[in-house]
Short mmCIF file of C-alpha atoms in Angstrom, two decimals:
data_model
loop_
_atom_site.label_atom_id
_atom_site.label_comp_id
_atom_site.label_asym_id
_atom_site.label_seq_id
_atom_site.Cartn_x
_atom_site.Cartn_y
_atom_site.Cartn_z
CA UNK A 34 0.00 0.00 0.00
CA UNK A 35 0.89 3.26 -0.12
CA UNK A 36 0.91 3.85 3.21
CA UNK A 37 2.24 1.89 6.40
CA UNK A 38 0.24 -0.72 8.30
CA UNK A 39 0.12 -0.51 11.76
CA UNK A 40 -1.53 -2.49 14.35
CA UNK A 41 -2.15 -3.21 17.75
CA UNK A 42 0.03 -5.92 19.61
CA UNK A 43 -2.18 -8.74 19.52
CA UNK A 44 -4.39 -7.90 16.30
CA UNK A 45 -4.55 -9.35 13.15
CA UNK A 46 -2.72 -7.83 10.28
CA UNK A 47 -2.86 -8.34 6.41
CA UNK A 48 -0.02 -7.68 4.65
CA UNK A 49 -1.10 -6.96 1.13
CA UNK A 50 0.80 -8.07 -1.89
CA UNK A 51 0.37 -8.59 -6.06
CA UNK A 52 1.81 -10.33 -8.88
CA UNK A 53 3.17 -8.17 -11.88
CA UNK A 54 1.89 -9.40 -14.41
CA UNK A 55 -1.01 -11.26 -12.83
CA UNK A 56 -0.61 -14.84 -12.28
CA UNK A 57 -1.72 -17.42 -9.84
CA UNK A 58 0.80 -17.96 -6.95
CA UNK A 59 -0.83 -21.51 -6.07
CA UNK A 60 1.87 -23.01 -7.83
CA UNK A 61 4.84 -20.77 -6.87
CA UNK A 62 7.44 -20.46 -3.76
CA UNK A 63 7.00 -17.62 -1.48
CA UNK A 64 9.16 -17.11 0.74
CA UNK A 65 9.64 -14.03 2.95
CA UNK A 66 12.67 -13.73 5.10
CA UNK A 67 13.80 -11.00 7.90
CA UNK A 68 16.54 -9.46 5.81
CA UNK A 69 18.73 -8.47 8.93
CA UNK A 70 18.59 -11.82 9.94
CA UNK A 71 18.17 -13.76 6.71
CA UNK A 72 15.88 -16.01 8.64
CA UNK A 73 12.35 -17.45 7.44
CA UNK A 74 9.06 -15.35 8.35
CA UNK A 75 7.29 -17.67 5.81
CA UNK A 76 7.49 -20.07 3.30
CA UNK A 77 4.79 -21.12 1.00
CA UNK A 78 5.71 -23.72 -1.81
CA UNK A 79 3.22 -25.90 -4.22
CA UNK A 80 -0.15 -24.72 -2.44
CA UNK A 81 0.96 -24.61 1.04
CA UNK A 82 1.90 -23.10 3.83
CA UNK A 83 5.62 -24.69 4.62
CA UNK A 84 6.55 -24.30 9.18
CA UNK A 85 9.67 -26.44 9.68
CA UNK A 86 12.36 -23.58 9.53
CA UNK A 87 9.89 -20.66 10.63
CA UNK A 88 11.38 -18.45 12.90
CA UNK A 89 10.37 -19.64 16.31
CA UNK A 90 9.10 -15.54 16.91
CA UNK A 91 6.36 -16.24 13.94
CA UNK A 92 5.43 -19.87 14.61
CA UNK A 93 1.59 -20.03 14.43
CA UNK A 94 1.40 -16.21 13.33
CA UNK A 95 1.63 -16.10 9.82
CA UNK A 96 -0.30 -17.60 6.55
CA UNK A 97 -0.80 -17.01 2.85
#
């Protein structure tokens, strides 16, 4: 967006994203990764929603 998201501790937030040029994601790899850390936030391969090297911070927190 073109502005910043901010939220309560606590609350639900959704991070908004898009594909240039459009295309379904369903069959891509997502992965999103702190970049000071270059450790996994979330990874999303083939349709789902991948946990085994999440961040221990963002287990059970995060979903695409």
């Amino acid at each position: 967006p073109g502005h910043p998201v901010t939220a309560t501790v606590g609350q639900d937030v959704v991070l908004p994203c898009h594909l240039s040029p459009q295309h379904d994601a369903r069959s891509l790899e997502v992965r999103w990764i702190r970049d000071e850390f270059s450790e996994t936030v979330h990874h999303y391969r083939n349709g789902e929603d991948l946990y085994g090297e999440q961040m221990e911070a963002y287990a059970g927190r995060t979903e695409l």
